[in-house]
Amino acid sequence: MTNNNGNRMNNSITSNPGAAGSAGGADTAAPPSASSEARDAKKGSLAAFKGLAPFLLPYRRQFAMAGVALVVAAGATLAIPAAFKQMIDLGFGTAAGVHSADNVNMVFLALFAVATVLALATAARFYTVSWLGERVTADIRGAVYRHVVTQSPEFFETTQTGEVLSRITTDTTLIQAVVGTSISMALRNVLLFIGGLVMLFVTSPKLTAIIIGLLVLTVLPIVMFGRRVRKLSRDSQDRIADASAMAGEILNAMPTVQAFTHEKIETSRFSASVENAFTTAMKRIRARAFLTMLAIVLVFGTIVFVLWLGAHAVLQGTMTGGDLGQFILYASIVAGAIGALSEVMGEAQRAAGATERLLELMSVKSEIQSAAHPLALPPRAANGASLALSDVTFSYPSRPDTAALSHLTLDIKPGETVAVVGPSGAGKTTLFQLFLRFYDPQQGVIKLDGVDIKQLDLHTLRGAIGIVPQDTVIFSADAMENIRYGRAGATDEEVIQAARLAAAHEFIERLPNGYQSFLGERGVRLSGGQRQRIAIARALLKNPPLLLLDEATSALDAESERLVQGALEAAMAGRTTVIIAHRLATVQRADRIIVMEDGQIVETGTHASLVALGGIYANLAALQFHNVHVTH
């Protein structure tokens, strides 16, 4: 069993809470990275971005402000060519008279005024859209994280940590670029394209008609090739996620890697994964480079041809020099807008893949949900909670034909200490998984204090249960905060008292900074026994009516075990306790011992009665206590 609390995902996800004790991973929920080419082909960028609407709508006011600044900036840009036309015709053309100097002065003053308006509007647009990009990205990251930490262990069995982290970081960064830059650039260039096109018609309808006809022919190959860029962008993100997942897994298992001298092997594996990501990225980059080249050559080739026609029109006297100058500038604006839109489209295609990946992650729904109208637990009894299993049958989703528990019925009275023993794979840890509702049984009912746990809010249920797992999770924080994880609102004095009960106070005091000592990532600065005592202190601080101990003293030396055993016995007073233990010395004084095999209860009794019975428990005891005589 592993602590499944998710407030610190970099630790709790890494520990793979669902995997401990389960016979296999779940296969009913496909990994979020799974996708199909058919779906990629059907979904366009706009379709993918619709899923971002809930994150964008709360900031309608800021989008409106950005829109106003955008329109003003685009209008100022479109006014510049008209000013140049006036400068050429009135200042230097045949229409210029004795007042040509005055005309030039007025035109340049107007140009400076337009430039000032353009600068102010551009600055306002940049600030607003950048704020929107940061704000929306922060909201998305928070929403994804909140969603992930509510998933059941089944999700974490089918999804790698690196995959989730890649989506929270890399994918949201791509979306940030779109919201904070690309959308603004796209709208700006759309306005410039439309406005420039209108002014081209005003300047020369004939030349404009020719340029539009040619541009239509150039856009078709650009759009068609853009679809390939989008698919390659999605593939590139998936390969990066694969490399991140592999790196996270190996770094979290570094002692094992080094103990088996697999450094070179793992380095080679990671290098191969990175090279795979690089190869895929280069395909995307080559495709985007070709798309950019294609767009520039086709668009500017069209514009150069039309301007050649305009130059001949000026020579023939059908256009003025100012008209041609204005047409050239507006054509440049239109061409620049098209080129910028092709760049933005490339970014949008890439971000569309990231958006789809995030939306896939957000669409994964945990099968373990709180009841729509949850019931309340009765007031806490002085001697703990009752726990009852009635005809419970459960199979892990990955092995639906193999029962981990089969028609199990068990009644645990308030204040009773029940030990569960048996060989590996008997279903002991599965019991704890079901008590905490990490999974739901396919058949049967589990009741806590007479209430079906499916009718309880998950926080209510898990708040009534304290657990000391076999594999302790220590967070990257100091000792005080690691113990306070059991009850967030506990005072320092309460934390220290819990540490005393768990025989942890003494070694914590010896740390360089006492309770403020940083324990290292995953508790690397502590011994196994010290980590276990931190976990016990955490459970004691929570003070639940039901206490689950999963090999709680397995990592302790003889002296520490004696100290912790005494602390646990004191902690068991006034609460119901269920103990999983392979070391039978820790369960001899239990009120009742349950022996499990193949998901069923095969023996029940006290230590003495089970030894006398001469069955499975007696055989287990004989292996551990050499002085036990077993009769058959």
XYZ file of C-alpha atoms in Angstrom:
632
model
C 0.000 0.000 0.000
C 1.115 3.485 -0.697
C -0.122 6.828 0.405
C -2.318 8.059 -2.424
C -2.639 11.636 -1.300
C -2.022 13.843 -4.255
C -1.160 17.294 -2.938
C 2.454 16.840 -4.014
C 2.144 15.078 -7.327
C 5.831 14.843 -8.092
C 6.171 12.416 -5.208
C 2.818 10.750 -4.856
C 2.388 9.890 -8.510
C 5.934 8.645 -8.767
C 5.278 6.141 -6.041
C 2.602 4.521 -8.253
C 0.025 4.106 -5.515
C -2.205 1.749 -7.350
C 0.451 -0.760 -8.160
C 1.354 -1.782 -4.639
C -0.188 -5.032 -3.768
C -2.288 -5.296 -6.904
C -1.978 -8.309 -9.045
C -1.740 -6.270 -12.190
C -2.460 -2.955 -13.836
C -5.838 -1.949 -15.099
C -6.513 -2.096 -18.767
C -10.011 -0.718 -18.952
C -8.861 2.873 -19.225
C -6.539 3.435 -22.130
C -3.532 5.641 -21.510
C -4.297 9.246 -22.397
C -1.511 9.224 -24.951
C -3.358 6.685 -27.046
C -4.665 8.277 -30.232
C -5.489 7.388 -33.788
C -4.522 8.865 -37.101
C -8.161 8.873 -38.110
C -9.051 11.112 -35.206
C -6.138 13.423 -35.993
C -7.372 13.702 -39.556
C -10.928 14.537 -38.503
C -10.086 17.123 -35.870
C -8.951 20.515 -37.063
C -7.204 23.161 -35.017
C -10.406 25.108 -34.357
C -12.203 21.973 -33.198
C -9.449 21.244 -30.701
C -9.372 24.797 -29.360
C -13.105 24.739 -28.606
C -12.233 22.745 -25.522
C -10.360 25.774 -24.168
C -13.535 27.886 -24.076
C -14.216 27.305 -20.338
C -10.763 28.688 -19.565
C -11.116 31.696 -21.881
C -14.666 32.865 -21.156
C -13.970 34.202 -17.626
C -11.653 36.782 -19.186
C -14.018 38.236 -21.786
C -13.256 41.773 -20.593
C -9.531 41.389 -21.101
C -10.109 39.869 -24.534
C -12.306 42.850 -25.433
C -9.589 45.275 -24.311
C -7.031 43.392 -26.383
C -9.438 43.483 -29.323
C -9.810 47.249 -29.131
C -6.044 47.719 -29.000
C -5.713 45.295 -31.876
C -8.175 47.179 -34.089
C -6.522 50.526 -33.330
C -3.051 49.167 -34.120
C -4.262 47.557 -37.358
C -6.011 50.796 -38.356
C -2.846 52.796 -37.737
C -0.817 50.359 -39.816
C -3.284 50.583 -42.697
C -3.155 54.399 -42.588
C 0.572 54.512 -43.332
C 0.396 53.631 -47.075
C -2.282 56.290 -47.612
C 0.038 58.851 -46.029
C 2.838 57.766 -48.352
C 0.545 58.200 -51.367
C -0.174 61.775 -50.300
C 3.520 62.411 -49.762
C 4.423 61.170 -53.258
C 1.590 62.850 -55.169
C 1.410 66.134 -53.252
C 5.033 66.511 -52.274
C 6.925 65.159 -55.274
C 4.382 64.590 -58.038
C 3.132 66.953 -60.763
C 0.353 68.163 -58.465
C 2.929 69.602 -56.073
C 3.136 73.377 -56.311
C 4.772 76.110 -54.322
C 3.320 74.597 -51.175
C 5.048 71.220 -51.679
C 7.299 71.778 -48.613
C 4.250 72.482 -46.464
C 2.582 69.366 -47.843
C 5.620 67.246 -46.994
C 5.753 68.671 -43.464
C 2.085 67.921 -42.874
C 2.422 64.394 -44.228
C 5.398 63.613 -41.990
C 3.654 65.065 -38.947
C 0.700 62.833 -39.747
C 3.025 59.852 -40.125
C 4.554 60.544 -36.706
C 1.090 60.816 -35.148
C 0.077 57.504 -36.728
C 3.307 55.890 -35.497
C 2.617 57.128 -31.947
C -0.887 55.679 -31.995
C 0.516 52.430 -33.401
C 3.136 52.221 -30.624
C 0.630 52.818 -27.816
C -1.924 50.377 -29.224
C 0.735 47.707 -29.847
C 2.094 48.034 -26.301
C -1.419 47.767 -24.858
C -2.159 44.727 -27.023
C 1.112 43.022 -26.062
C 0.582 43.548 -22.346
C -3.038 42.383 -22.388
C -2.536 39.258 -24.462
C 0.619 38.311 -22.535
C -1.350 38.593 -19.286
C -4.087 36.437 -20.801
C -1.564 33.813 -21.890
C -0.026 33.545 -18.432
C -3.390 33.610 -16.638
C -5.126 31.030 -18.826
C -2.095 28.729 -18.738
C -1.992 28.898 -14.946
C -5.707 28.063 -14.825
C -5.253 25.104 -17.175
C -2.329 23.717 -15.180
C -4.316 24.031 -11.975
C -7.359 22.357 -13.519
C -5.314 19.471 -14.948
C -3.555 18.935 -11.628
C -6.830 19.001 -9.678
C -8.256 16.485 -12.113
C -5.252 14.158 -11.997
C -5.084 13.916 -8.208
C -8.710 12.723 -8.072
C -8.021 9.716 -10.294
C -8.104 6.209 -8.899
C -4.994 3.975 -8.829
C -6.217 2.404 -12.057
C -5.303 5.649 -13.857
C -1.765 5.685 -12.471
C -1.247 2.051 -13.432
C -1.835 2.888 -17.088
C -0.256 6.361 -17.265
C 3.394 7.166 -16.675
C 4.339 10.069 -14.426
C 6.459 11.652 -17.137
C 3.484 11.592 -19.486
C 1.341 13.558 -17.027
C 4.118 16.016 -16.196
C 4.810 16.581 -19.899
C 1.207 17.607 -20.402
C 1.183 19.924 -17.408
C 4.425 21.637 -18.494
C 5.249 21.263 -22.191
C 1.719 21.097 -23.574
C 0.470 24.022 -21.497
C 3.474 26.060 -22.611
C 2.432 25.549 -26.223
C -1.090 26.652 -25.363
C 0.352 29.688 -23.592
C 2.132 30.651 -26.818
C -1.149 30.421 -28.708
C -3.289 32.336 -26.202
C -0.604 34.872 -25.335
C 0.798 35.464 -28.814
C -0.579 33.454 -31.708
C -4.265 34.385 -31.335
C -3.365 38.064 -31.178
C -1.013 37.764 -34.134
C -3.591 35.832 -36.109
C -6.333 38.413 -35.501
C -3.960 41.281 -36.223
C -2.895 39.786 -39.511
C -6.454 38.890 -40.451
C -7.402 42.541 -39.939
C -4.382 43.685 -41.921
C -5.170 41.193 -44.668
C -8.812 42.277 -44.954
C -8.052 45.975 -44.601
C -5.153 45.799 -47.034
C -7.283 43.890 -49.516
C -10.026 46.525 -49.338
C -7.512 49.315 -49.908
C -5.996 47.387 -52.825
C -9.451 47.355 -54.474
C -9.796 51.075 -53.817
C -6.372 51.725 -55.365
C -6.655 49.420 -58.427
C -9.564 46.973 -58.834
C -7.987 45.371 -61.905
C -4.632 44.546 -60.322
C -6.339 43.423 -57.130
C -8.599 40.982 -58.986
C -5.544 39.442 -60.637
C -3.643 39.119 -57.339
C -6.625 37.502 -55.553
C -7.066 34.923 -58.277
C -3.411 33.943 -58.084
C -3.406 33.873 -54.266
C -6.329 31.439 -54.214
C -4.259 29.035 -56.270
C -1.315 29.392 -53.868
C -3.333 28.815 -50.688
C -4.597 25.346 -51.637
C -1.196 23.551 -51.510
C -0.336 25.410 -48.287
C -3.505 24.185 -46.531
C -3.061 20.628 -47.746
C 0.551 20.451 -46.575
C -0.432 22.010 -43.226
C -2.351 18.847 -42.304
C 0.859 16.821 -42.442
C 2.594 19.382 -40.231
C -0.130 18.994 -37.624
C 0.191 15.213 -37.441
C 3.967 15.449 -37.150
C 3.563 18.013 -34.360
C 1.394 15.607 -32.404
C 3.883 12.773 -32.909
C 6.729 15.008 -31.761
C 4.952 15.834 -28.491
C 4.281 12.147 -27.849
C 7.949 11.259 -28.313
C 9.021 14.012 -25.913
C 6.548 12.673 -23.346
C 7.966 9.164 -23.785
C 11.498 10.412 -23.104
C 10.332 12.362 -20.029
C 8.514 9.324 -18.664
C 11.593 7.126 -19.101
C 13.860 9.698 -17.443
C 11.500 10.071 -14.478
C 11.277 6.322 -13.959
C 15.047 5.792 -14.042
C 15.904 8.779 -11.843
C 13.441 7.584 -9.216
C 15.079 4.164 -9.231
C 18.710 5.307 -9.317
C 19.928 3.191 -6.365
C 18.595 0.064 -8.084
C 20.103 1.098 -11.417
C 23.506 1.619 -9.852
C 23.311 -1.515 -7.713
C 22.842 -3.595 -10.872
C 25.433 -1.509 -12.784
C 22.892 -0.579 -15.438
C 24.094 2.998 -15.876
C 25.327 2.448 -19.438
C 22.269 0.399 -20.381
C 19.846 3.025 -19.081
C 21.896 5.806 -20.662
C 21.676 3.990 -23.991
C 17.923 3.479 -23.599
C 17.371 7.149 -22.802
C 19.662 8.238 -25.636
C 17.660 6.078 -28.036
C 14.437 7.641 -26.761
C 15.884 11.145 -27.119
C 17.109 10.352 -30.625
C 13.661 9.064 -31.508
C 12.184 12.336 -30.257
C 14.836 14.280 -32.200
C 14.126 12.357 -35.406
C 10.406 12.998 -35.090
C 11.023 16.671 -34.277
C 13.258 17.034 -37.334
C 10.509 15.628 -39.535
C 8.206 18.282 -38.109
C 10.802 21.027 -38.526
C 11.552 20.025 -42.135
C 7.855 19.975 -42.926
C 7.334 23.400 -41.351
C 10.398 24.814 -43.112
C 9.107 23.540 -46.448
C 5.652 24.945 -45.672
C 7.142 28.362 -44.875
C 9.279 28.318 -48.021
C 6.301 27.286 -50.137
C 4.140 30.061 -48.725
C 6.751 32.776 -49.212
C 7.687 31.761 -52.761
C 4.107 31.418 -53.960
C 2.765 34.537 -52.259
C 5.625 36.879 -53.053
C 5.919 35.497 -56.577
C 2.290 36.433 -57.113
C 2.800 39.910 -55.684
C 5.947 40.594 -57.746
C 4.103 39.624 -60.924
C 1.205 41.954 -60.181
C 3.519 44.829 -59.253
C 5.261 44.350 -62.577
C 1.891 44.943 -64.226
C 1.410 48.051 -62.082
C 4.758 49.493 -63.088
C 3.723 49.262 -66.725
C 0.426 50.981 -65.848
C 2.354 53.957 -64.412
C 4.500 54.135 -67.533
C 1.303 54.184 -69.611
C -0.185 56.964 -67.448
C -3.166 54.963 -66.189
C -1.853 55.123 -62.572
C -0.026 57.817 -60.619
C 3.233 57.190 -58.829
C 1.445 57.652 -55.503
C -1.164 55.044 -56.459
C 1.559 52.545 -57.313
C 3.461 53.324 -54.121
C 0.281 52.878 -52.095
C -0.533 49.647 -53.939
C 2.983 48.314 -53.261
C 2.728 49.055 -49.541
C -0.738 47.532 -49.220
C 0.400 44.514 -51.219
C 3.351 44.191 -48.845
C 0.982 44.375 -45.865
C -1.257 41.709 -47.399
C 1.715 39.492 -48.240
C 3.212 39.979 -44.788
C -0.137 39.129 -43.215
C -0.370 35.926 -45.241
C 3.201 34.948 -44.345
C 2.566 35.660 -40.664
C -0.683 33.705 -40.777
C 1.152 30.700 -42.192
C 3.624 30.901 -39.299
C 0.801 31.275 -36.805
C -0.984 28.357 -38.427
C 2.091 26.197 -37.897
C 2.141 27.139 -34.198
C -1.605 26.616 -33.979
C -1.308 23.177 -35.535
C 1.312 22.237 -32.950
C -0.711 23.688 -30.087
C -3.829 21.920 -31.373
C -2.095 18.609 -30.768
C -1.126 19.745 -27.268
C -4.703 20.882 -26.627
C -6.080 17.520 -27.711
C -3.658 15.752 -25.372
C -4.699 17.939 -22.439
C -8.389 17.534 -23.205
C -7.910 13.770 -23.388
C -6.351 13.893 -19.943
C -9.176 16.063 -18.631
C -11.787 13.746 -20.141
C -10.553 10.707 -18.206
C -13.131 10.074 -15.504
C -12.366 8.021 -12.441
C -14.814 5.213 -11.831
C -14.407 5.866 -8.114
C -16.608 8.873 -7.356
C -18.225 10.268 -4.233
C -21.931 9.583 -3.911
C -24.134 12.259 -5.489
C -25.948 12.649 -2.161
C -23.460 11.320 0.395
C -24.527 10.025 3.765
C -22.865 11.046 7.013
C -21.055 8.693 9.345
C -22.612 8.292 12.788
C -20.849 10.076 15.676
C -17.504 8.511 16.451
C -17.663 5.808 19.113
C -15.225 5.863 21.995
C -13.655 2.564 20.955
C -13.348 3.096 17.189
C -15.297 2.138 14.082
C -16.946 -1.062 12.959
C -16.069 -2.561 9.577
C -18.081 -5.205 7.750
C -17.602 -7.001 4.442
C -20.514 -8.958 3.051
C -19.978 -11.446 0.196
C -17.267 -9.293 -1.399
C -15.829 -10.480 -4.714
C -13.232 -8.430 -6.557
C -11.030 -8.840 -9.615
C -8.472 -6.327 -10.815
C -9.495 -4.765 -14.143
C -6.438 -6.221 -15.864
C -7.419 -9.754 -14.764
C -11.213 -9.857 -14.796
C -11.250 -13.661 -14.839
C -9.081 -14.026 -11.727
C -10.669 -13.176 -8.392
C -8.357 -11.357 -5.963
C -11.105 -11.736 -3.349
C -13.859 -14.336 -3.557
C -17.147 -14.138 -1.604
C -15.400 -12.665 1.417
C -17.463 -11.978 4.531
C -15.873 -10.385 7.585
C -17.151 -8.450 10.597
C -14.751 -6.316 12.619
C -16.129 -4.843 15.829
C -15.294 -1.375 17.182
C -12.031 -1.404 19.100
C -11.020 -4.819 17.787
C -7.499 -5.480 16.511
C -7.558 -7.884 13.587
C -4.418 -9.211 11.935
C -4.515 -10.450 8.339
C -1.814 -12.929 7.360
C -1.210 -15.297 4.506
C 1.126 -15.968 1.617
C 1.862 -13.348 -1.046
C -1.026 -12.908 -3.448
C -3.605 -14.043 -0.887
C -5.490 -10.725 -1.145
C -4.315 -8.973 2.010
C -3.340 -5.648 0.478
C -6.348 -5.824 -1.820
C -8.488 -5.596 1.301
C -6.860 -2.280 2.190
C -7.356 -1.029 -1.378
C -11.074 -1.734 -1.054
C -11.366 -0.236 2.440
C -9.985 3.039 1.066
C -12.155 2.765 -2.078
C -9.214 2.834 -4.433
C -11.288 0.185 -6.195
C -14.889 -0.984 -5.875
C -15.748 -4.683 -5.639
C -17.723 -6.232 -8.468
C -19.974 -7.889 -5.901
C -20.792 -7.393 -2.253
C -20.913 -4.492 0.188
C -18.370 -2.907 2.536
C -19.755 -0.935 5.457
C -18.037 1.460 7.838
C -20.026 2.034 11.016
C -23.025 0.483 9.274
C -22.876 2.789 6.229
C -22.087 1.466 2.750
C -18.799 3.164 1.864
C -20.111 3.825 -1.668
C -22.675 6.131 -0.047
C -19.983 8.205 1.652
C -18.072 11.169 0.356
C -14.553 9.980 -0.456
C -13.015 12.589 1.845
C -15.290 11.497 4.674
C -14.378 7.842 4.172
C -10.637 8.360 3.852
C -10.641 10.938 6.619
C -11.866 8.208 8.977
C -9.003 5.883 8.043
C -5.354 6.188 8.972
C -2.798 4.102 7.134
C 0.832 3.221 7.683
C 1.979 1.783 4.328
C 4.762 -0.668 3.781
C 6.453 1.656 1.280
C 6.510 5.004 3.043
C 6.175 8.182 1.001
C 8.306 11.056 2.286
C 7.788 14.414 0.604
C 10.425 17.013 -0.296
C 9.802 19.033 2.857
C 11.022 19.221 6.443
C 10.188 16.700 9.152
C 7.505 18.912 10.692
C 5.565 19.242 7.429
C 5.961 15.561 6.577
C 4.291 14.552 9.837
C 1.724 17.360 9.575
C 0.621 15.769 6.292
C -1.531 13.544 8.499
C -3.602 16.553 9.609
C -2.926 19.844 7.885
C -4.236 22.015 10.704
C -2.219 20.387 13.491
C -0.100 22.577 15.749
C 3.632 22.098 16.180
C 3.019 20.689 19.645
C 0.608 18.099 18.277
C 3.110 17.109 15.610
C 5.850 16.658 18.184
C 3.533 14.605 20.404
C 2.714 12.292 17.490
C 6.433 11.928 16.794
C 7.034 10.962 20.431
C 4.336 8.292 20.239
C 5.927 6.914 17.066
C 9.426 6.868 18.608
C 10.507 9.410 15.981
C 11.144 12.431 18.206
C 14.619 11.400 19.270
C 16.122 10.884 15.830
C 14.374 14.004 14.472
C 15.900 16.075 17.259
C 19.328 14.788 16.241
C 18.897 16.058 12.672
C 20.895 19.235 11.857
C 17.859 21.521 12.111
C 15.560 19.305 14.136
C 11.968 19.360 12.925
C 12.904 21.976 10.313
C 15.416 19.626 8.676
C 14.803 18.979 4.986
C 14.425 15.219 4.524
C 15.430 15.075 0.855
C 13.428 13.917 -2.142
C 11.544 10.749 -1.202
C 13.260 10.836 2.197
C 16.694 9.890 0.900
C 18.325 11.371 4.021
C 16.521 8.928 6.310
C 16.938 5.238 6.940
C 14.111 2.843 6.160
C 13.169 2.591 9.818
C 13.153 6.356 10.238
C 10.901 6.790 7.221
C 8.551 4.193 8.682
C 8.343 6.029 11.998
C 7.561 9.294 10.169
C 4.652 7.468 8.503
C 3.453 6.125 11.842
C 3.593 9.599 13.362
C 1.617 10.916 10.413
C -1.125 8.323 10.979
C -1.197 8.950 14.729
C -1.550 12.691 14.157
C -4.583 12.035 11.979
C -6.198 10.202 14.923
C -8.702 8.170 12.862
C -11.240 5.686 14.265
C -9.881 3.001 11.876
C -6.157 2.318 11.595
C -4.640 0.209 8.799
C -1.107 -1.070 9.306
C 0.519 -2.613 6.255
C 3.759 -4.202 7.488
C 4.209 -1.105 9.663
C 7.316 -2.447 11.405
C 8.868 -4.302 8.490
C 11.753 -1.862 8.010
C 12.702 -1.499 11.668
C 15.628 -2.973 13.518
C 14.971 -4.929 16.707
C 15.324 -1.938 19.041
C 13.218 0.395 16.882
C 10.622 -2.318 16.441
C 10.335 -2.677 20.196
C 9.847 1.088 20.581
C 7.359 1.402 17.728
C 5.454 -1.714 18.749
C 4.854 -0.174 22.135
C 3.782 3.094 20.515
C 1.414 1.278 18.163
C -0.176 -0.655 20.995
C -0.828 2.601 22.793
C -2.182 4.126 19.585
C -4.525 1.190 19.009
C -6.389 2.032 22.197
C -9.732 3.567 21.389
C -9.705 2.648 17.731
C -10.215 -0.309 15.412
C -7.022 -1.668 13.882
C -6.421 -3.956 10.932
C -2.858 -5.234 10.553
C -1.192 -6.887 7.579
C 1.950 -8.669 8.671
C 4.322 -11.310 7.403
C 6.339 -11.123 10.618
C 4.028 -12.984 12.947
C 5.701 -11.582 16.053
C 3.801 -8.347 15.398
C 0.353 -9.988 15.415
C 0.499 -12.488 18.259
C -1.444 -10.197 20.576
C -4.152 -9.363 18.069
C -7.722 -10.028 19.199
C -8.235 -12.091 16.084
C -6.029 -13.382 13.286
C -7.472 -13.876 9.814
C -5.576 -16.257 7.551
C -6.141 -15.703 3.831
C -5.314 -17.810 0.818
C -6.383 -17.290 -2.805
C -8.676 -14.423 -1.862
C -10.580 -16.341 0.792
C -10.509 -16.595 4.568
C -9.338 -20.088 5.392
C -8.590 -19.803 9.117
C -9.670 -17.568 11.973
C -8.590 -17.502 15.588
C -5.939 -16.383 18.049
C -2.263 -17.122 17.725
C -2.461 -20.039 20.153
C -5.588 -21.585 18.649
C -4.257 -21.320 15.084
C -0.943 -22.894 16.023
C -2.837 -25.707 17.685
C -4.969 -26.090 14.553
C -1.878 -27.130 12.596
C -2.920 -25.428 9.351
C -1.505 -22.666 7.156
C -0.839 -20.302 10.055
C 0.933 -23.027 12.005
C 3.202 -23.687 9.046
C 3.970 -19.971 8.709
C 4.675 -19.794 12.446
C 6.955 -22.830 12.273
C 9.087 -21.072 9.691
C 9.516 -18.032 11.932
C 9.490 -19.533 15.429
C 11.762 -22.540 15.547
C 10.423 -23.590 18.926
C 6.843 -24.014 17.698
C 5.779 -27.620 17.414
C 3.314 -28.300 14.619
C 1.116 -31.385 14.624
C -0.951 -32.643 11.759
